[in-house]
Structures are given as structure tokens and as C-alpha cells.
mmCIF file of C-alpha atoms in Angstrom:
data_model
loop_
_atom_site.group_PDB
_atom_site.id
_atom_site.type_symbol
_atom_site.label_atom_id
_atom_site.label_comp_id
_atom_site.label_asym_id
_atom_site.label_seq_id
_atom_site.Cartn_x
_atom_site.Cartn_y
_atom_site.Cartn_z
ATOM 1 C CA UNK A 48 0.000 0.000 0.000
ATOM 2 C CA UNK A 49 2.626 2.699 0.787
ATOM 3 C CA UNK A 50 4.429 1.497 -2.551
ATOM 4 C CA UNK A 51 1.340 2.541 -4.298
ATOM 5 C CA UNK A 52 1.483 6.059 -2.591
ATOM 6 C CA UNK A 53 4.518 6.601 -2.779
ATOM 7 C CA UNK A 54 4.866 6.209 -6.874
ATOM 8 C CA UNK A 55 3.616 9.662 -8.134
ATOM 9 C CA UNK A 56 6.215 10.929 -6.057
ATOM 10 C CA UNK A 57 8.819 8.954 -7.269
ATOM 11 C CA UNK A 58 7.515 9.506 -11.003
ATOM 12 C CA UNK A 59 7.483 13.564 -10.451
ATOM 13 C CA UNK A 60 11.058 12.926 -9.082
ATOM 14 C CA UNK A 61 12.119 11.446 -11.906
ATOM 15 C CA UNK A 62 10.622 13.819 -14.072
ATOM 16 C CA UNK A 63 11.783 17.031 -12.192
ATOM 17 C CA UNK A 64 15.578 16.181 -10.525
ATOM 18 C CA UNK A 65 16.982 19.375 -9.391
ATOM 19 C CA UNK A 66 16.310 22.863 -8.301
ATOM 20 C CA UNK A 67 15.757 24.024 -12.449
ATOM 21 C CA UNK A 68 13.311 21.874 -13.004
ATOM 22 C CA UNK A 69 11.030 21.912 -10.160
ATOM 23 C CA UNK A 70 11.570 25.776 -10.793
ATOM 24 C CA UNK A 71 10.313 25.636 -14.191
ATOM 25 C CA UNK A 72 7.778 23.193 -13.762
ATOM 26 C CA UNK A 73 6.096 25.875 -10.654
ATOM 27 C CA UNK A 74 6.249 28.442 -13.399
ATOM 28 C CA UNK A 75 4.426 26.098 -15.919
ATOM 29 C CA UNK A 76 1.773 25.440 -13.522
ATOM 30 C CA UNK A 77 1.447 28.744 -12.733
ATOM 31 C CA UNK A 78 1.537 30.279 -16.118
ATOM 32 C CA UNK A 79 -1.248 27.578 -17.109
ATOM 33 C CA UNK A 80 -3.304 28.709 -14.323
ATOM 34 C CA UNK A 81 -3.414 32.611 -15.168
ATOM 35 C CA UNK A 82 -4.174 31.799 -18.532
ATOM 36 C CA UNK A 83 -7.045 29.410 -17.438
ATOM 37 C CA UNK A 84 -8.523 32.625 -15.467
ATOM 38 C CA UNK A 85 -7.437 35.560 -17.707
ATOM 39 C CA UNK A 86 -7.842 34.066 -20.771
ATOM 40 C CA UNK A 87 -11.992 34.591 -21.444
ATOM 41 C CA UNK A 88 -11.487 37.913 -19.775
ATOM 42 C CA UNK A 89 -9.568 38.668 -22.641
ATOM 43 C CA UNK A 90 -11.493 37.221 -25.092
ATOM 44 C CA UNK A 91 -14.568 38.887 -23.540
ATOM 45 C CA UNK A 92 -12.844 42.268 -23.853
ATOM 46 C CA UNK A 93 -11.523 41.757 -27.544
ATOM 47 C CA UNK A 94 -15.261 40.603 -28.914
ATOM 48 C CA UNK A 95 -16.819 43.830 -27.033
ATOM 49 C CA UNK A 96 -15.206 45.389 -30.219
ATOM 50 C CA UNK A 97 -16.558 43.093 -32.633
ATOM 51 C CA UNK A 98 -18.827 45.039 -35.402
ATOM 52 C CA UNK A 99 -21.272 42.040 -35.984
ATOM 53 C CA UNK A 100 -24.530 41.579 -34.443
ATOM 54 C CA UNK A 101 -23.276 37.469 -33.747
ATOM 55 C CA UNK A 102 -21.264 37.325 -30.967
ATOM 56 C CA UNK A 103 -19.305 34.340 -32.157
ATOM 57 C CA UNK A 104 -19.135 36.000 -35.667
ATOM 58 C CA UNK A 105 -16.058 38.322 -36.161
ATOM 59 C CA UNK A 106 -17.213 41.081 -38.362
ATOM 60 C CA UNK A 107 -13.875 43.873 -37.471
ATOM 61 C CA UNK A 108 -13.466 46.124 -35.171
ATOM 62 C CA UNK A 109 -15.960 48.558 -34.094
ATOM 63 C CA UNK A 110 -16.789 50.838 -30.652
ATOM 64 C CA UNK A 111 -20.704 51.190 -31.922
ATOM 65 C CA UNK A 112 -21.440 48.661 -29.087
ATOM 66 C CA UNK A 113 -19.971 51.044 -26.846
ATOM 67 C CA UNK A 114 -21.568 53.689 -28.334
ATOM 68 C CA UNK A 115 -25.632 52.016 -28.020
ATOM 69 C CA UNK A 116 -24.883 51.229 -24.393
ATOM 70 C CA UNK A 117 -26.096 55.039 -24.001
ATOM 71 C CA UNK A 118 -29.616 53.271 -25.130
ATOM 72 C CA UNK A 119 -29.395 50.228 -23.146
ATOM 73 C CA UNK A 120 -31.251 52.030 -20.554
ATOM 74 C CA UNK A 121 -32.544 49.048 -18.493
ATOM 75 C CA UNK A 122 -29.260 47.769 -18.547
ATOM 76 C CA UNK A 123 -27.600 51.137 -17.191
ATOM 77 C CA UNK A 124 -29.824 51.465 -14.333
ATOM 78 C CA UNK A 125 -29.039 47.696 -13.520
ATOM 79 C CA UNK A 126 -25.496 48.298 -13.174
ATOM 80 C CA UNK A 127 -25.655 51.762 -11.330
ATOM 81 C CA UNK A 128 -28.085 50.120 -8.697
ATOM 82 C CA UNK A 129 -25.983 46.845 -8.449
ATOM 83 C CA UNK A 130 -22.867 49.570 -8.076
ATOM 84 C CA UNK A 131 -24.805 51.324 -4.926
ATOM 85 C CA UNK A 132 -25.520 47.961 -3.384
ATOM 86 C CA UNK A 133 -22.187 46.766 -3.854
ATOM 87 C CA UNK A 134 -21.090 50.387 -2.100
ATOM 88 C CA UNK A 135 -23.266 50.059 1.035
ATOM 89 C CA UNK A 136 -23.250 46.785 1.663
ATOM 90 C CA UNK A 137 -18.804 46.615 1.892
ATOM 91 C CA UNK A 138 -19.450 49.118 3.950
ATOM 92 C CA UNK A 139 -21.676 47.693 6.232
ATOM 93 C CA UNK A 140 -19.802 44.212 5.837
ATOM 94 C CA UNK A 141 -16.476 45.533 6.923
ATOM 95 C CA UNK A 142 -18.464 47.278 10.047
ATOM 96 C CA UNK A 143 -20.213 44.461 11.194
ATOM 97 C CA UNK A 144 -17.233 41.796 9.831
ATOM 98 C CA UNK A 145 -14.398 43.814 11.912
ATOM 99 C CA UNK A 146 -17.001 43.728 15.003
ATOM 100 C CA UNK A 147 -17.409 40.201 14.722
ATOM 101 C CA UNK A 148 -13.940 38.960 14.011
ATOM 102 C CA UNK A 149 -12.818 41.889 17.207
ATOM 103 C CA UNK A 150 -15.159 40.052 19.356
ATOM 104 C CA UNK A 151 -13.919 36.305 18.523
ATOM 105 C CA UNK A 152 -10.490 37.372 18.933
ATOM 106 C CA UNK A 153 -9.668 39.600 21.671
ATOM 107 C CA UNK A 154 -12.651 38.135 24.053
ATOM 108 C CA UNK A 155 -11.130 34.427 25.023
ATOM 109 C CA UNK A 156 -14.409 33.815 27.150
ATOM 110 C CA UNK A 157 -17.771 34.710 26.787
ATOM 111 C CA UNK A 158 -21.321 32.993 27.204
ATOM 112 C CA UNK A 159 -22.651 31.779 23.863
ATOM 113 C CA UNK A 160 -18.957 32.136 22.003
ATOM 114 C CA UNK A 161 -19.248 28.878 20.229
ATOM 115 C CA UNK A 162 -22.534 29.584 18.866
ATOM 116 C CA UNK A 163 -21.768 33.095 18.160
ATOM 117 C CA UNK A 164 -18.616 32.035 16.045
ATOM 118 C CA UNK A 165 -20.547 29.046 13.954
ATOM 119 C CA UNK A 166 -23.215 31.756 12.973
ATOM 120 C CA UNK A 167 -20.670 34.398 12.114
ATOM 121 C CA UNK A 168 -19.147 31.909 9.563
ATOM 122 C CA UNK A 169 -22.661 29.876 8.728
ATOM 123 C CA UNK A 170 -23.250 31.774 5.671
ATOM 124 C CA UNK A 171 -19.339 30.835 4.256
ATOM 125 C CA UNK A 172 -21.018 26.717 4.245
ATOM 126 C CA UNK A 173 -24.572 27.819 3.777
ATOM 127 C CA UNK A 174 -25.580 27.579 -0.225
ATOM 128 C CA UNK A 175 -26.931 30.636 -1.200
ATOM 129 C CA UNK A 176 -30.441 29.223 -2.336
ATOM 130 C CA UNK A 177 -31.086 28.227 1.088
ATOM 131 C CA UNK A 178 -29.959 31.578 2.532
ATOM 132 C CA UNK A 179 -31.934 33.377 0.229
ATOM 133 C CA UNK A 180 -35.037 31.430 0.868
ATOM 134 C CA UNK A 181 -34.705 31.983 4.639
ATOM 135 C CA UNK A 182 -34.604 35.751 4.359
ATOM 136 C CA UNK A 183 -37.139 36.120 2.161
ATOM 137 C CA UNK A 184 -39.422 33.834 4.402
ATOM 138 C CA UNK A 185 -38.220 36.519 7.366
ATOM 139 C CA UNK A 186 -38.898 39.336 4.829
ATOM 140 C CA UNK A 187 -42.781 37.861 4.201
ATOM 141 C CA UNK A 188 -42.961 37.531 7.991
ATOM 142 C CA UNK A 189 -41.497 41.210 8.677
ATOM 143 C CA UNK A 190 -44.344 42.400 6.555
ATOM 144 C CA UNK A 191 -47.057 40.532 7.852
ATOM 145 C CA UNK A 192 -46.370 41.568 11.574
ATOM 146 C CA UNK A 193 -45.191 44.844 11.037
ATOM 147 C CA UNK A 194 -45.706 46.409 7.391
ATOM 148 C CA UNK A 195 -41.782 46.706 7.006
ATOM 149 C CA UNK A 196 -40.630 45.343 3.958
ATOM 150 C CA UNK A 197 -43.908 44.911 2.405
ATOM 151 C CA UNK A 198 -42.191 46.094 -0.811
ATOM 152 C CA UNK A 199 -38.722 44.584 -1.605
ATOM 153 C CA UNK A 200 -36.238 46.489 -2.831
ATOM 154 C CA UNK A 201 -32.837 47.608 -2.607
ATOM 155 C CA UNK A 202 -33.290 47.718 0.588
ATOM 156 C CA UNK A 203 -33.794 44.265 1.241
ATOM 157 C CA UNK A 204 -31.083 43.005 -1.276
ATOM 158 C CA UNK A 205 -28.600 45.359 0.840
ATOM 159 C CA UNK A 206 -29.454 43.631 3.680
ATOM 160 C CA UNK A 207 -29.218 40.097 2.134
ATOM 161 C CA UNK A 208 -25.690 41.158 0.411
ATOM 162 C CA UNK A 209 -24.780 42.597 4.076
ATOM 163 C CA UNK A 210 -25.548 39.174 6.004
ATOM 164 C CA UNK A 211 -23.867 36.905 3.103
ATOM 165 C CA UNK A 212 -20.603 39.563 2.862
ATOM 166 C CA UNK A 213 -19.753 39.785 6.506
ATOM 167 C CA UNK A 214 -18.954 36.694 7.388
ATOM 168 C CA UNK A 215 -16.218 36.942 4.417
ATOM 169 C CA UNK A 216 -14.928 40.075 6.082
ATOM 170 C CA UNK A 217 -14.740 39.034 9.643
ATOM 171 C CA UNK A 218 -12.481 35.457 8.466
ATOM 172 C CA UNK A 219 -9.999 38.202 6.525
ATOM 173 C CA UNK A 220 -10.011 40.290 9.426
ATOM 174 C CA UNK A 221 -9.754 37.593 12.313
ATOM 175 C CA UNK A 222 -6.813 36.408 10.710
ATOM 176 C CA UNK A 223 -5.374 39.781 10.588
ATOM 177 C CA UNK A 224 -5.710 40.333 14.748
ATOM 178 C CA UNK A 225 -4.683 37.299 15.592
ATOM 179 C CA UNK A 226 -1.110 37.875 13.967
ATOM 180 C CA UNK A 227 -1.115 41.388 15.341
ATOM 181 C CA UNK A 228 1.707 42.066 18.693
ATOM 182 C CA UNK A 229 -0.727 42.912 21.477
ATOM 183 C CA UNK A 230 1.929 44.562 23.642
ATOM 184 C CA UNK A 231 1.609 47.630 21.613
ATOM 185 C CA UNK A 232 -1.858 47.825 22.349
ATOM 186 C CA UNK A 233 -1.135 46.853 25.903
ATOM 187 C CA UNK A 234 1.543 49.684 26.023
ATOM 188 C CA UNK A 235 -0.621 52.408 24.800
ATOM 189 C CA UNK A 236 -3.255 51.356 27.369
ATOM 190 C CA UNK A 237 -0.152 51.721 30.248
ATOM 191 C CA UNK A 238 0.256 54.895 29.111
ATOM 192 C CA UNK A 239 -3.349 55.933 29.618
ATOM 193 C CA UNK A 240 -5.309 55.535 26.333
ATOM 194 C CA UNK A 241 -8.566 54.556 26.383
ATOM 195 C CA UNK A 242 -9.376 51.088 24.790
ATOM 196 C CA UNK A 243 -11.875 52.836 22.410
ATOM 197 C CA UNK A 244 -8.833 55.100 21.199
ATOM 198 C CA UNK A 245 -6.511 52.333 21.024
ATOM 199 C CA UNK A 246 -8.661 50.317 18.870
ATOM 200 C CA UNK A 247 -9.051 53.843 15.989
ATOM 201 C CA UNK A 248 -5.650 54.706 16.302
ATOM 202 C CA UNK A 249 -3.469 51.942 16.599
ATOM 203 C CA UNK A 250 -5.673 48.838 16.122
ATOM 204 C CA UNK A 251 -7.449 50.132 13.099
ATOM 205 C CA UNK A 252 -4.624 51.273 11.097
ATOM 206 C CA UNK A 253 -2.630 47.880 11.837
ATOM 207 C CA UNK A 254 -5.394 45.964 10.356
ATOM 208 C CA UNK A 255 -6.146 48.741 7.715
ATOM 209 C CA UNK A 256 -4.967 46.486 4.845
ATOM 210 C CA UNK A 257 -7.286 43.354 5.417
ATOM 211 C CA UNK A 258 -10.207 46.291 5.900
ATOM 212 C CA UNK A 259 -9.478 46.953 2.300
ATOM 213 C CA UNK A 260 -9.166 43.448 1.126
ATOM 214 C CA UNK A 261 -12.477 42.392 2.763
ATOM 215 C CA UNK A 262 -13.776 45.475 1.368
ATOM 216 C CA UNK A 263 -13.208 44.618 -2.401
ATOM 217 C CA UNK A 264 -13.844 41.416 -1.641
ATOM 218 C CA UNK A 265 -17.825 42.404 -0.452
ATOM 219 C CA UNK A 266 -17.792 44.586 -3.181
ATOM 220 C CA UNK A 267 -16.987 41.938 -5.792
ATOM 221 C CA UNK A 268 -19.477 39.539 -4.031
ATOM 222 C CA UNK A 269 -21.801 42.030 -4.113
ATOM 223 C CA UNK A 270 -21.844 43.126 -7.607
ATOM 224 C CA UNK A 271 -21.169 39.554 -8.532
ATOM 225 C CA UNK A 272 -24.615 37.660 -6.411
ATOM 226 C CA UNK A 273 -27.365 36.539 -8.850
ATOM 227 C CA UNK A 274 -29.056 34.113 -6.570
ATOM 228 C CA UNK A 275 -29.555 36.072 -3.020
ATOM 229 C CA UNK A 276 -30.794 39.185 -5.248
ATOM 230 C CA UNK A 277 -33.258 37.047 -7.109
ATOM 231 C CA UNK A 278 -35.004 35.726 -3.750
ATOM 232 C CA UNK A 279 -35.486 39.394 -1.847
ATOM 233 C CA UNK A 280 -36.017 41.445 -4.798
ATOM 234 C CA UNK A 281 -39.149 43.541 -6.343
ATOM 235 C CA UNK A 282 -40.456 45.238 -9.162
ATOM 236 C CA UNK A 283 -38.461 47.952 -10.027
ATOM 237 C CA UNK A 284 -35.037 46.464 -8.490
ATOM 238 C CA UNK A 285 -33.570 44.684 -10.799
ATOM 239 C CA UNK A 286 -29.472 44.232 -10.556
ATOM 240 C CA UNK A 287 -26.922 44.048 -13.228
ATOM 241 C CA UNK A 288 -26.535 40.043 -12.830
ATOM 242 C CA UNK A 289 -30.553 39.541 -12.873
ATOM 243 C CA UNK A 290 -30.526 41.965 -16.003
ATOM 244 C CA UNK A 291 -27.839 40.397 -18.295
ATOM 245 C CA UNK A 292 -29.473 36.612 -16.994
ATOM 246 C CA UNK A 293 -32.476 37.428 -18.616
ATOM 247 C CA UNK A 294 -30.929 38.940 -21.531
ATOM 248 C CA UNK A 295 -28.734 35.929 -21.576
ATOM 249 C CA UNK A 296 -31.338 33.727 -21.871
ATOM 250 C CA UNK A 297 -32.601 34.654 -25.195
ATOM 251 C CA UNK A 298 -29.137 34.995 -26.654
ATOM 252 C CA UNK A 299 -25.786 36.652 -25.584
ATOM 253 C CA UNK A 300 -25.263 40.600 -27.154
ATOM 254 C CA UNK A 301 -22.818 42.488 -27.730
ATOM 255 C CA UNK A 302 -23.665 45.094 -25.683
ATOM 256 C CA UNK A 303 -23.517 42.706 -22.548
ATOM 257 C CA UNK A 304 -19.704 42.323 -23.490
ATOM 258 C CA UNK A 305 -18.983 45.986 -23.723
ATOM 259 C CA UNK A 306 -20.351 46.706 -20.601
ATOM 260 C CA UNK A 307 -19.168 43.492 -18.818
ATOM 261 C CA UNK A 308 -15.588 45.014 -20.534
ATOM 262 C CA UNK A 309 -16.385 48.540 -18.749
ATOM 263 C CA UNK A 310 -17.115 47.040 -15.322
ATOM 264 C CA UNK A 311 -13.506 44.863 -15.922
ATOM 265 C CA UNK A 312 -11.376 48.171 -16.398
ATOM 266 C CA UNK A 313 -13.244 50.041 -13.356
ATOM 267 C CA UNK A 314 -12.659 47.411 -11.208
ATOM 268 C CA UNK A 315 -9.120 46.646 -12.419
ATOM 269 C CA UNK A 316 -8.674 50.605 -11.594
ATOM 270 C CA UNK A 317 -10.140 50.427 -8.303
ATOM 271 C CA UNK A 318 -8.374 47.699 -7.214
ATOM 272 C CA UNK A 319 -4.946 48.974 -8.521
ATOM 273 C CA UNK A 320 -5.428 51.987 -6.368
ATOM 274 C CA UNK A 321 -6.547 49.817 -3.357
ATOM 275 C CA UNK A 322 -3.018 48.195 -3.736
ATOM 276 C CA UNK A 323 -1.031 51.741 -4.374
ATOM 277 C CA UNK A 324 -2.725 53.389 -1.049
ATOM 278 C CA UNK A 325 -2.264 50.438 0.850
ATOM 279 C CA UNK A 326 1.394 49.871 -0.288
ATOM 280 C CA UNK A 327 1.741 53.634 0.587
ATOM 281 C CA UNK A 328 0.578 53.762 4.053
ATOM 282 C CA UNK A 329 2.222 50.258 4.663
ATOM 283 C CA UNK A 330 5.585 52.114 3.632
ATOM 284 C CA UNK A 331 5.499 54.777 5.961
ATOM 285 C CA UNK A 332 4.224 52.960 8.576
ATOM 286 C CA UNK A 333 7.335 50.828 8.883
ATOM 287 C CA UNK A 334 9.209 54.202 7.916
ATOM 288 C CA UNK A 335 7.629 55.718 11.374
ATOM 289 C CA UNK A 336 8.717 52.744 12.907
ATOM 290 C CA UNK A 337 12.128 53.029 12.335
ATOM 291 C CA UNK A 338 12.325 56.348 12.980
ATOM 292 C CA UNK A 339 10.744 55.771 16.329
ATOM 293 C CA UNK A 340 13.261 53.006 16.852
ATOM 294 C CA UNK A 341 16.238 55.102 15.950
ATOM 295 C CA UNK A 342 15.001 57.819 18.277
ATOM 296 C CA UNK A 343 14.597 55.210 21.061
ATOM 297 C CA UNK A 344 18.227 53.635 20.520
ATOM 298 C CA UNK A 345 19.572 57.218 20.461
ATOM 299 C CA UNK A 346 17.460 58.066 23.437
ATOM 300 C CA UNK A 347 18.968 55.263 25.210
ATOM 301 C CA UNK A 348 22.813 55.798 24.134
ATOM 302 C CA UNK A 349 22.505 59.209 25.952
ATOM 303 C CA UNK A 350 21.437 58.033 28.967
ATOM 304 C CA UNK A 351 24.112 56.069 29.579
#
């Protein structure tokens, strides 16, 4: 039995002796693997410029596709309401996420922490037709007791993007605080900070880059959900994935592509300065701390 296991290992050793070749053959792998992501992206982009009505016809190049999304009016509001939902709700998600993963993380012991824990990271396991059934049963029941959601909305499809984003935010973030040195926290508090100050001014900022990457990453789930949006929404709320689904189903456009193409380079913007600010800030923060290091070791030296 362990001769059985232990042949594709001896096979890739074979294959792959030395440091050069198990060099090269990570760089296959990986090179495969972008183009197995990137690859339709491209394509996508390249065919948004396609002058034919066919989509898998190519016709030249052409920007008229562009040009008519001005007249896709449905489809505009679609994407500037799925744009405002995405907004709010990694807003909301990184509140509620950094609360959550704060709470798991600095409080060892609390009544209730086990349960609290499994349903901060129940909707990572849950599939999202179940999850959007449930709240739209507690959306029906809202109404019928109180009158509140009797007409679904954005409102409601925040809310559902909200509950399914923060449990995203608060695993990015938990991870974050647990690597974090608590004696600088612990030293600021000797010196007489508040705990609410400590946690804006030095907690916040030393988990400021997993803020932004649960951020983006609501965002993109956000903009991205077809199935939650479908269960809690209403007339007059329909989102860029439920628009282009229907549109989908009677045969792919053009125009789809050249807006799908538009929402690629915003986000590909967006997320390039994400990286710049956070690389920024990142810099000078270990820049302070050196300074404040120096200062110390000089500090010292003339006290002796």
C-alpha cells in the first residue's frame, strides 16, 4: 500500500531532478493557471469590439457597441443600482465583519462564544439558495407583523448582500488580529489611552490592509450575487446580474460584453489603487517605525 502512494512521487522525481526543473515546472503550472482565469477575460474584452450583431461572428473592429450602451437604458440602471448595493453593503460588511472577528479574537471567554462564532461563519457553508429562501421567508414575515418590507427592494437586497458579505470580512479580518503584537496595544493602554482610542488609532490602522481586502472582496461579491438578489427582490429592483441573466437567456449581445468590458477596467482601476494606497501607508508605517526606533536607541545611548 505505501508502494502505491509513494509512486507519483517517485515519477514527479524522476521527471523534475533538481532545483531548475522543479523551478520551471512551478512556473508552468502557474503560467497555465493565469491563462485558465485571464484568458476569457480577454477574449470577452476583444469581442466587445466586434462590429457584428453574432457574438461568435467576427465582423472587425468597431466601438458602436460602446456607443448604443447610451440606449441600453434598463441595462444602465441595472449596473448603477448593483454599483450602490455593492457600495453600502462593503461598507456595512467591513463594520459588522471587523465587530465580529474583534469580538472572537480579543474576548477568550464569553457565554454563547461557540454559537456566536458558527453563525458568524454559517453563511461561508450555507448555499446561497437556502440563505436566500430563509430571508425572504423573514422578509414575508417582517411584513405581515409589522408592514416593514412589504415592498422589496434595494433595501432588502442590501441587507441580504450585508448578512452573506460579513462573514467573508470578519475570516480576513480575524486572521489579521490574531497575527497582530498585542503589547503595543497593551503599552498604549499603560500609558493611559482609552481602549476605544486604542482600537481607531493603533488597532485600526494595523489591520487597515485586510479592511481593504475584505472590502473589495464584499464589493466583488456584491456586484457579482445573482441568486440572493433574485429571492429578496421587487419590481423595479432589478441588478446588473438579474438583467444580463435574462438577456442571456434569449441569446448573448454584444452590448452585454462591452459593458461586462467597462465594469472589468473600473474594477481593475479600483483595485490597482486599493493596492497603491495600501502599499503607501504600509511604507510609511514601517518608515515611522524606524524612525521611532532610531530615536529610542539614540534616546537610550545618551542616557548612559
Amino acid at each position: 500500500m505505501n508502494t502505491l502512494l509513494s509512486l507519483p512521487w517517485r515519477l514527479f522525481e524522476r521527471l523534475f531532478k533538481g532545483e531548475q526543473s522543479v523551478l520551471r515546472f512551478c512556473r508552468g503550472t502557474l503560467w497555465i493557471g493565469l491563462i485558465f482565469i485571464y484568458a476569457p477575460l480577454v477574449i470577452l474584452v476583444i469581442y466587445s469590439f466586434n462590429a457584428s450583431k453574432l457574438v461568435t461572428v467576427w465582423a472587425g473592429w468597431s466601438v458602436s457597441w460602446y456607443v448604443g450602451l447610451l440606449e441600453e437604458k434598463q441595462l444602465i440602471n441595472g449596473v448603477l443600482l448593483s454599483l450602490r448595493i455593492a457600495f453600502y453593503t462593503s461598507l456595512a460588511a467591513v463594520v459588522l465583519g471587523t465587530l465580529s472577528a474583534f469580538a472572537l479574537t480579543r474576548i477568550p471567554r464569553f457565554k454563547g462564544r461557540t454559537l456566536f462564532g458558527g453563525m458568524v461563519t454559517a453563511p461561508l457553508v450555507m448555499p446561497e439558495v437556502i440563505t436566500g429562501l430563509s430571508l425572504l421567508l423573514l422578509f414575508v414575515a417582517i411584513a405581515k407583523l409589522t408592514g416593514w418590507f412589504a415592498e422589496r427592494g434595494m433595501l432588502t437586497i442590501w441587507i441580504a448582500h450585508t448578512t452573506f458579505c460579513s462573514a467573508y470580512v470578519a475570516v480576513v479580518v480575524s486572521a489579521r488580529l490574531r497575527e497582530l503584537d498585542l503589547s503595543i496595544e497593551e503599552a498604549a493602554m499603560d500609558l493611559g489611552a482609552k481602549p476605544w482610542k486604542v482600537f481607531f488609532l493603533i488597532t485600526i490602522p494595523m489591520i487597515a490592509p485586510s479592511l481593504a481586502a475584505g472590502g473589495m472582496m464584499a464589493f466583488a461579491l456584491s456586484l457579482d450575487d445573482l441568486v440572493l438578489a433574485s429571492f429578496v427582490t421587487g419590481p423595479g429592483a432589478t441588478t446588473m446580474p438579474i438583467e444580463i441573466f435574462s438577456q442571456v437567456r434569449l441569446g448573448v449581445k454584444p452590448s452585454i460584453n462591452a459593458i461586462a468590458s467597462l465594469i472589468i477596467l473600473v474594477v481593475s482601476l479600483f483595485t490597482f489603487l486599493a493596492w497603491y494606497l495600501t502599499r503607501r501607508a504600509e511604507k510609511r508605517r514601517k518608515q515611522a517605525i524606524v524612525q521611532a526606533m532610531s530615536v529610542m536607541a539614540e534616546e537610550a545611548a545618551a542616557s548612559r
